[in-house]
Tab-separated table of C-alpha atoms and ligand atoms in Angstrom:
chain	number	residue	atom	x	y	z
M	833	MET	CA	40.813	25.185	-83.197
M	834	THR	CA	40.235	21.587	-84.338
M	835	LYS	CA	43.922	20.867	-83.806
M	836	ARG	CA	43.279	21.118	-80.061
M	837	PHE	CA	40.671	18.392	-80.304
M	838	PRO	CA	41.318	14.665	-80.524
M	839	THR	CA	39.113	12.628	-82.862
M	840	PRO	CA	36.960	10.409	-80.676
M	841	LYS	CA	34.829	7.335	-81.462
M	842	GLY	CA	31.840	9.128	-79.939
M	843	ARG	CA	30.178	12.335	-81.077
M	844	LEU	CA	31.729	15.790	-80.789
M	845	THR	CA	29.442	18.693	-81.728
M	846	ALA	CA	30.411	22.364	-81.879
M	847	GLY	CA	28.121	25.116	-80.522
M	848	ARG	CA	25.469	22.727	-79.222
M	849	SER	CA	22.536	24.385	-77.457
M	850	LEU	CA	22.154	23.054	-73.930
M	851	ALA	CA	18.686	24.490	-73.259
M	852	GLU	CA	16.853	21.407	-74.472
M	853	LEU	CA	19.182	19.172	-72.472
M	854	THR	CA	18.137	20.682	-69.134
M	855	TRP	CA	14.904	20.394	-67.183
M	856	LEU	CA	14.512	24.181	-66.946
M	857	ARG	CA	14.900	24.529	-70.741
M	858	VAL	CA	17.108	27.613	-70.555
M	859	GLY	CA	20.695	28.479	-71.370
M	860	GLY	CA	23.106	29.152	-74.200
M	861	PRO	CA	25.301	26.722	-76.141
M	862	ALA	CA	28.334	24.719	-75.115
M	863	ASP	CA	31.468	25.438	-77.158
M	864	TRP	CA	31.556	21.689	-77.669
M	865	LEU	CA	29.365	18.784	-76.615
M	866	PHE	CA	31.119	15.413	-76.372
M	867	GLN	CA	29.124	12.185	-76.147
M	868	PRO	CA	31.727	9.478	-75.574
M	869	ALA	CA	31.158	5.976	-76.926
M	870	ASP	CA	32.605	4.207	-73.868
M	871	VAL	CA	35.049	4.663	-70.971
M	872	GLU	CA	38.117	4.079	-73.136
M	873	ASP	CA	36.934	6.670	-75.650
M	874	LEU	CA	36.392	9.194	-72.833
M	875	ALA	CA	39.773	8.476	-71.235
M	876	THR	CA	41.641	8.782	-74.562
M	877	PHE	CA	39.815	12.001	-75.407
M	878	LEU	CA	40.638	13.632	-72.059
M	879	ARG	CA	44.254	12.449	-72.223
M	880	GLU	CA	44.715	14.054	-75.625
M	881	LEU	CA	42.663	17.208	-74.970
M	882	ASP	CA	44.638	20.399	-74.408
M	883	PRO	CA	44.777	20.718	-70.576
M	884	ALA	CA	43.826	24.402	-70.935
M	885	VAL	CA	40.357	23.459	-72.223
M	886	ALA	CA	37.708	23.325	-69.467
M	887	VAL	CA	35.555	20.227	-69.153
M	888	PHE	CA	32.082	20.062	-67.600
M	889	SER	CA	30.083	16.862	-67.056
M	890	MET	CA	26.338	16.908	-67.193
M	891	GLY	CA	23.724	14.257	-66.576
M	892	VAL	CA	20.137	14.919	-67.586
M	893	GLY	CA	20.259	18.519	-66.381
M	894	SER	CA	17.693	18.180	-63.578
M	895	ASN	CA	19.775	20.268	-61.184
M	896	LEU	CA	21.240	22.837	-63.556
M	897	ILE	CA	20.811	26.434	-64.686
M	898	VAL	CA	23.001	26.991	-67.737
M	899	ARG	CA	23.357	30.755	-68.093
M	900	ASP	CA	22.162	32.478	-71.278
M	901	GLY	CA	25.650	33.107	-72.698
M	902	GLY	CA	26.460	29.378	-72.665
M	903	LEU	CA	29.458	27.422	-71.462
M	904	SER	CA	33.034	27.891	-72.659
M	905	ALA	CA	33.921	24.253	-72.169
M	906	VAL	CA	33.721	20.779	-73.579
M	907	VAL	CA	30.492	19.503	-72.034
M	908	ILE	CA	30.514	15.748	-71.543
M	909	ARG	CA	27.197	13.973	-71.647
M	910	MET	CA	27.127	10.219	-71.459
M	911	GLY	CA	24.555	8.081	-73.229
M	912	ARG	CA	24.091	4.534	-74.404
M	913	GLY	CA	27.584	3.220	-73.593
M	914	PHE	CA	27.063	4.198	-69.965
M	915	ASN	CA	23.632	2.998	-68.929
M	916	ALA	CA	24.090	-0.692	-68.028
M	917	ILE	CA	22.716	-1.844	-64.652
M	918	THR	CA	23.892	-5.085	-63.022
M	919	VAL	CA	22.922	-6.660	-59.701
M	920	GLU	CA	25.151	-8.983	-57.679
M	921	GLY	CA	23.761	-9.979	-54.314
M	922	ASN	CA	22.789	-6.723	-52.583
M	923	ARG	CA	25.075	-4.595	-54.727
M	924	VAL	CA	23.874	-2.710	-57.791
M	925	THR	CA	26.337	-1.265	-60.302
M	926	ALA	CA	25.027	1.289	-62.772
M	927	GLY	CA	26.561	3.372	-65.541
M	928	ALA	CA	26.626	7.135	-65.017
M	929	ALA	CA	23.897	7.683	-67.615
M	930	ALA	CA	21.470	5.161	-66.087
M	931	LEU	CA	18.421	7.004	-64.768
M	932	ASP	CA	18.001	6.868	-60.984
M	933	ALA	CA	14.436	5.637	-61.496
M	934	HIS	CA	15.638	2.718	-63.635
M	935	VAL	CA	18.263	1.780	-61.031
M	936	ALA	CA	15.631	1.800	-58.273
M	937	ARG	CA	13.247	-0.343	-60.311
M	938	ARG	CA	15.905	-2.823	-61.406
M	939	ALA	CA	17.156	-3.150	-57.816
M	940	ALA	CA	13.618	-3.653	-56.510
M	941	GLU	CA	12.947	-6.413	-59.030
M	942	ALA	CA	16.035	-8.168	-57.655
M	943	GLY	CA	14.849	-7.644	-54.061
M	944	VAL	CA	17.290	-4.826	-53.207
M	945	ASP	CA	16.007	-1.648	-51.579
M	946	LEU	CA	17.258	1.441	-53.416
M	947	THR	CA	13.728	2.822	-53.530
M	948	PHE	CA	14.890	6.310	-52.506
M	949	LEU	CA	16.239	6.780	-56.050
M	950	ARG	CA	12.852	6.186	-57.692
M	951	THR	CA	11.541	9.754	-57.573
M	952	ILE	CA	14.810	11.577	-58.272
M	953	PRO	CA	14.716	12.541	-61.956
M	954	GLY	CA	18.499	12.576	-62.547
M	955	ALA	CA	21.052	10.016	-63.709
M	956	VAL	CA	23.629	8.126	-61.615
M	957	GLY	CA	26.598	10.492	-62.217
M	958	GLY	CA	24.585	13.483	-61.020
M	959	ALA	CA	23.184	11.514	-58.072
M	960	VAL	CA	26.689	10.712	-56.802
M	961	ARG	CA	28.012	14.237	-57.457
M	962	MET	CA	25.063	15.820	-55.625
M	963	ASN	CA	24.712	13.171	-52.868
M	964	ALA	CA	21.089	13.015	-54.014
M	965	GLY	CA	18.466	11.760	-51.653
M	966	CYS	CA	14.942	11.820	-50.346
M	967	TYR	CA	12.569	10.024	-47.996
M	968	GLY	CA	15.264	9.597	-45.359
M	969	SER	CA	18.042	8.138	-47.554
M	970	TYR	CA	20.949	9.762	-49.382
M	971	VAL	CA	23.445	8.302	-51.862
M	972	ALA	CA	26.032	8.410	-49.045
M	973	ASP	CA	23.987	5.828	-47.119
M	974	HIS	CA	24.301	3.302	-49.956
M	975	PHE	CA	27.495	4.193	-51.782
M	976	VAL	CA	30.188	1.524	-52.230
M	977	GLU	CA	32.473	2.988	-54.902
M	978	ALA	CA	32.523	4.832	-58.214
M	979	GLN	CA	34.570	4.604	-61.368
M	980	ALA	CA	35.672	7.926	-62.806
M	981	VAL	CA	37.966	9.376	-65.465
M	982	THR	CA	40.173	12.226	-64.286
M	983	ARG	CA	40.750	15.373	-66.366
M	984	ALA	CA	44.145	13.878	-67.282
M	985	GLY	CA	42.410	10.794	-68.744
M	986	GLU	CA	43.203	8.293	-66.013
M	987	VAL	CA	40.537	5.728	-65.059
M	988	VAL	CA	40.283	5.652	-61.234
M	989	THR	CA	38.166	4.138	-58.477
M	990	LEU	CA	36.759	6.567	-55.905
M	991	ASP	CA	35.604	5.558	-52.434
M	992	ALA	CA	33.489	7.517	-49.946
M	993	ASP	CA	36.590	9.178	-48.449
M	994	ASP	CA	37.606	10.516	-51.860
M	995	LEU	CA	34.156	12.036	-52.357
M	996	ASN	CA	33.675	13.380	-48.809
M	997	PHE	CA	29.869	13.269	-49.002
M	998	ARG	CA	28.045	16.163	-47.414
M	999	TYR	CA	24.490	17.463	-47.601
M	1000	ARG	CA	23.869	17.757	-51.371
M	1001	GLN	CA	27.581	18.040	-52.150
M	1002	THR	CA	30.806	16.109	-52.624
M	1003	ASP	CA	34.462	16.893	-53.314
M	1004	LEU	CA	34.707	15.580	-56.859
M	1005	PRO	CA	37.960	16.908	-58.350
M	1006	GLU	CA	37.615	19.547	-61.119
M	1007	GLY	CA	37.068	17.965	-64.532
M	1008	CYS	CA	36.675	14.441	-63.101
M	1009	VAL	CA	33.887	12.494	-64.806
M	1010	ILE	CA	31.980	9.759	-62.951
M	1011	THR	CA	31.371	6.855	-65.318
M	1012	GLN	CA	29.771	4.251	-63.047
M	1013	ALA	CA	28.796	3.711	-59.405
M	1014	THR	CA	28.048	0.782	-57.122
M	1015	PHE	CA	25.397	1.004	-54.400
M	1016	GLU	CA	24.332	-1.415	-51.707
M	1017	GLY	CA	20.808	-1.807	-50.364
M	1018	VAL	CA	19.135	-4.017	-47.794
M	1019	SER	CA	17.023	-6.955	-48.963
M	1020	GLY	CA	13.308	-6.444	-49.467
M	1021	ASP	CA	10.308	-8.119	-50.990
M	1022	PRO	CA	10.049	-6.985	-54.651
M	1023	GLU	CA	6.305	-6.415	-54.443
M	1024	GLU	CA	6.591	-4.375	-51.264
M	1025	LEU	CA	9.403	-2.311	-52.755
M	1026	ALA	CA	7.336	-1.664	-55.893
M	1027	ALA	CA	4.348	-0.598	-53.773
M	1028	ARG	CA	6.533	1.758	-51.728
M	1029	MET	CA	7.869	3.384	-54.902
M	1030	ASP	CA	4.321	3.857	-56.228
M	1031	ALA	CA	3.361	5.538	-52.946
M	1032	GLN	CA	6.398	7.819	-53.103
M	1033	LEU	CA	5.575	8.853	-56.671
M	1034	LYS	CA	1.999	9.616	-55.692
M	1035	LYS	CA	3.143	11.693	-52.719
M	1036	ARG	CA	5.541	13.612	-54.978
M	1037	ASP	CA	2.855	14.440	-57.495
M	1038	GLU	CA	0.620	15.698	-54.700
M	1039	THR	CA	3.193	17.970	-53.075
M	1040	GLN	CA	5.609	19.132	-55.803
M	1041	PRO	CA	5.191	20.703	-59.260
M	1042	THR	CA	6.534	17.550	-60.957
M	1043	LYS	CA	4.939	18.406	-64.315
M	1044	ASP	CA	6.502	21.878	-64.507
M	1045	ARG	CA	9.915	22.959	-65.783
M	1046	THR	CA	11.937	23.032	-62.565
M	1047	ALA	CA	15.246	21.796	-61.202
M	1048	GLY	CA	13.912	20.410	-57.938
M	1049	SER	CA	14.799	22.154	-54.691
M	1050	THR	CA	16.326	25.537	-55.456
M	1051	PHE	CA	18.120	25.989	-52.129
M	1052	ARG	CA	19.539	23.564	-49.597
M	1053	ASN	CA	17.579	23.242	-46.395
M	1054	PRO	CA	19.301	25.845	-44.183
M	1055	ALA	CA	20.184	23.668	-41.196
M	1056	GLY	CA	20.602	20.532	-43.237
M	1057	PHE	CA	24.373	20.528	-43.186
M	1058	SER	CA	24.881	17.029	-41.851
M	1059	SER	CA	28.557	16.502	-41.145
M	1060	THR	CA	28.703	12.954	-42.573
M	1061	GLY	CA	26.419	13.513	-45.563
M	1062	ARG	CA	24.199	10.701	-44.319
M	1063	ALA	CA	20.447	11.244	-43.993
M	1064	ASP	CA	20.242	10.371	-40.304
M	1065	ASP	CA	22.417	13.365	-39.451
M	1066	ALA	CA	20.362	16.008	-41.193
M	1067	HIS	CA	18.498	18.797	-39.417
M	1068	ASP	CA	14.951	19.888	-39.890
M	1069	LEU	CA	14.697	23.559	-40.904
M	1070	LYS	CA	13.214	23.635	-44.399
M	1071	ALA	CA	14.037	26.132	-47.133
M	1072	TRP	CA	10.387	26.296	-48.262
M	1073	LYS	CA	9.390	27.450	-44.753
M	1074	VAL	CA	11.840	30.371	-44.603
M	1075	ILE	CA	10.863	31.354	-48.178
M	1076	ASP	CA	7.194	31.318	-47.165
M	1077	ASP	CA	7.945	33.346	-44.047
M	1078	ALA	CA	9.675	35.962	-46.220
M	1079	GLY	CA	6.520	36.178	-48.378
M	1080	MET	CA	8.175	34.851	-51.546
M	1081	ARG	CA	5.862	31.926	-52.392
M	1082	GLY	CA	4.545	32.614	-55.906
M	1083	ALA	CA	6.957	35.562	-56.496
M	1084	THR	CA	7.788	36.167	-60.179
M	1085	LEU	CA	10.503	37.759	-62.327
M	1086	GLY	CA	9.982	37.690	-66.106
M	1087	GLY	CA	9.046	34.095	-66.910
M	1088	ALA	CA	10.380	32.752	-63.602
M	1089	GLN	CA	8.240	31.951	-60.574
M	1090	MET	CA	8.668	30.476	-57.092
M	1091	SER	CA	6.104	27.705	-57.358
M	1092	PRO	CA	2.807	28.413	-55.580
M	1093	MET	CA	2.652	24.649	-54.930
M	1094	HIS	CA	6.111	24.313	-53.306
M	1095	SER	CA	7.897	27.557	-52.561
M	1096	ASN	CA	11.439	26.089	-52.845
M	1097	PHE	CA	10.830	25.108	-56.488
M	1098	LEU	CA	11.850	27.659	-59.133
M	1099	VAL	CA	9.670	27.278	-62.229
M	1100	ASN	CA	10.113	28.323	-65.858
M	1101	THR	CA	6.499	29.250	-66.584
M	1102	GLY	CA	7.214	29.495	-70.332
M	1103	GLY	CA	9.460	32.210	-71.622
M	1104	ALA	CA	11.966	32.468	-68.749
M	1105	THR	CA	15.628	33.164	-69.408
M	1106	ALA	CA	18.377	31.829	-67.184
M	1107	ALA	CA	18.823	35.435	-65.987
M	1108	ASP	CA	15.149	35.554	-64.874
M	1109	LEU	CA	15.538	32.317	-62.939
M	1110	GLU	CA	18.826	33.208	-61.303
M	1111	GLY	CA	17.689	36.786	-60.645
M	1112	LEU	CA	14.526	35.586	-58.891
M	1113	GLY	CA	16.578	33.120	-56.844
M	1114	GLU	CA	18.900	35.935	-55.741
M	1115	GLU	CA	15.895	38.125	-54.852
M	1116	VAL	CA	14.568	35.278	-52.682
M	1117	ARG	CA	17.940	34.948	-50.948
M	1118	LYS	CA	17.923	38.689	-50.249
M	1119	LYS	CA	14.368	38.733	-48.869
M	1120	VAL	CA	14.983	35.643	-46.695
M	1121	PHE	CA	18.148	37.204	-45.291
M	1122	GLN	CA	16.340	40.478	-44.535
M	1123	HIS	CA	13.494	38.606	-42.872
M	1124	SER	CA	15.298	35.934	-40.862
M	1125	GLY	CA	19.038	36.490	-41.174
M	1126	ILE	CA	19.371	33.083	-42.898
M	1127	GLU	CA	21.666	32.916	-45.912
M	1128	LEU	CA	20.137	30.399	-48.317
M	1129	VAL	CA	22.662	28.392	-50.323
M	1130	TRP	CA	21.848	27.399	-53.900
M	1131	GLU	CA	21.294	23.663	-54.428
M	1132	ILE	CA	20.778	24.155	-58.176
M	1133	MET	CA	24.174	24.321	-59.886
M	1134	ARG	CA	24.531	27.475	-61.974
M	1135	VAL	CA	27.129	27.339	-64.724
M	1136	GLY	CA	28.298	29.334	-67.723
M	1137	LYS	CA	28.309	33.016	-68.505
M	1138	PRO	CA	25.523	35.604	-68.741
M	1139	ALA	CA	24.286	36.699	-72.162
M	1140	PRO	CA	26.453	39.485	-73.625
M	1141	GLU	CA	25.031	42.983	-72.941
R	1146	FAD	C1	11.147	17.567	-60.114
R	1146	FAD	C2	12.514	17.383	-59.473
R	1146	FAD	C3	12.603	16.757	-58.250
R	1146	FAD	C4	13.863	16.583	-57.631
R	1146	FAD	N1	13.915	15.937	-56.440
R	1146	FAD	C5	15.121	15.708	-55.862
R	1146	FAD	C6	15.212	14.980	-54.615
R	1146	FAD	O1	14.225	14.545	-54.038
R	1146	FAD	N2	16.437	14.803	-54.084
R	1146	FAD	C7	17.561	15.257	-54.688
R	1146	FAD	O2	18.662	15.029	-54.156
R	1146	FAD	N3	17.511	15.924	-55.858
R	1146	FAD	C8	16.331	16.159	-56.454
R	1146	FAD	N4	16.259	16.860	-57.646
R	1146	FAD	C9	17.497	17.427	-58.227
R	1146	FAD	C10	18.218	16.498	-59.213
R	1146	FAD	O3	17.344	15.569	-59.793
R	1146	FAD	C11	19.376	15.774	-58.549
R	1146	FAD	O4	20.350	16.676	-58.043
R	1146	FAD	C12	20.068	14.818	-59.523
R	1146	FAD	O5	20.945	13.981	-58.799
R	1146	FAD	C13	20.850	15.519	-60.636
R	1146	FAD	O6	21.221	14.559	-61.594
R	1146	FAD	P1	21.418	14.965	-63.132
R	1146	FAD	O7	21.813	13.731	-63.863
R	1146	FAD	O8	20.218	15.648	-63.643
R	1146	FAD	O9	22.656	15.957	-63.005
R	1146	FAD	P2	22.831	17.397	-63.701
R	1146	FAD	O10	21.725	18.296	-63.267
R	1146	FAD	O11	23.053	17.244	-65.148
R	1146	FAD	O12	24.175	17.882	-62.993
R	1146	FAD	C14	24.179	18.191	-61.601
R	1146	FAD	C15	25.634	18.263	-61.119
R	1146	FAD	O13	26.213	16.971	-61.202
R	1146	FAD	C16	27.384	17.014	-62.027
R	1146	FAD	N5	27.410	15.754	-62.791
R	1146	FAD	C17	26.419	15.186	-63.488
R	1146	FAD	N6	26.832	14.046	-64.048
R	1146	FAD	C18	28.134	13.886	-63.704
R	1146	FAD	C19	29.127	12.919	-64.002
R	1146	FAD	N7	28.848	11.842	-64.737
R	1146	FAD	N8	30.365	13.097	-63.494
R	1146	FAD	C20	30.651	14.184	-62.737
R	1146	FAD	N9	29.766	15.130	-62.424
R	1146	FAD	C21	28.508	14.993	-62.904
R	1146	FAD	C22	27.228	18.233	-62.904
R	1146	FAD	O14	28.491	18.720	-63.305
R	1146	FAD	C23	26.507	19.183	-61.958
R	1146	FAD	O15	27.453	19.776	-61.107
R	1146	FAD	C24	15.024	17.045	-58.282
R	1146	FAD	C25	14.931	17.666	-59.538
R	1146	FAD	C26	13.686	17.840	-60.123
R	1146	FAD	C27	13.615	18.489	-61.492
């Protein structure tokens, strides 16, 4: 087994539980967890890794259900070597592990408006992969380029065409790991930007279960398939509304619940398994389809295998 694995500078751990690395706090272990020291370490590791071994990148797990049987893959999670943030004019470059909130704050201090990132609880790699967004702005509206390491261990630069941004999705090639991204924002007054971010945080806390174990919006907004991936193209039909109409606000399965506060948020109320959460999500999809004919599409990424029988 170990013969298939290169010896990296960073940390490689066998059988690492992923539950405590995700917001929902569920899921089995990864065969291996790799925390690369820097880009070169990651590139060398992927170059030398048996091409038959699957690779999965994770950020801070704020959009993930890892199934109870875990992930047969090398899970790559970036840390300290990947969280630098630099500002040059109106462009902000951040490592994949930099938290969206830190990027927004650092940009605002420099008079650059990336305030939309402030309330998204993920890191930069996940934000690019998911075309994250809120309050009328998506990553696609601000994206300049990203650095990534391919599964074959090549360091490449990706532009917007490579990623083909769409509503909450991109075309990142299988096994490709984003290591850094550059965004551009318009100029703004630092104090005004800070005040806007405070207001957004307050609004969030009033309307979403931000203190609970969730992964944000469970399903994409049904008509929100903007063709360009930019916010100004998106439609208005909301997932929470069709879930409400189907009578599923507050519905439960085991330890999983559709939040009474925001019906598109799936909550681990304590002892939920990944199977409870996914099962409840599928029940919601079924009820919504029966009620309105709308097929909800998962926004939460679900990965790994179910627990053995
Ligand atoms: C309370 C709450 C509120 C939220 N609000 C919003 C919101 O307003 N708008 C919004 O868009 N999202 C929202 N989310 C969802 C989530 O925060 C975003 O999707 C976020 O961008 C995910 O980032 P992450 O680092 O947690 O990625 P993860 O959840 O770890 O991973 C998500 C996906 O990105 C991939 N990925 C992660 N890092 C990399 C990388 N370095 N290279 C390649 N692929 C990678 C993973 O493979 C996976 O497919 C919310 C979540 C919560 C819990």
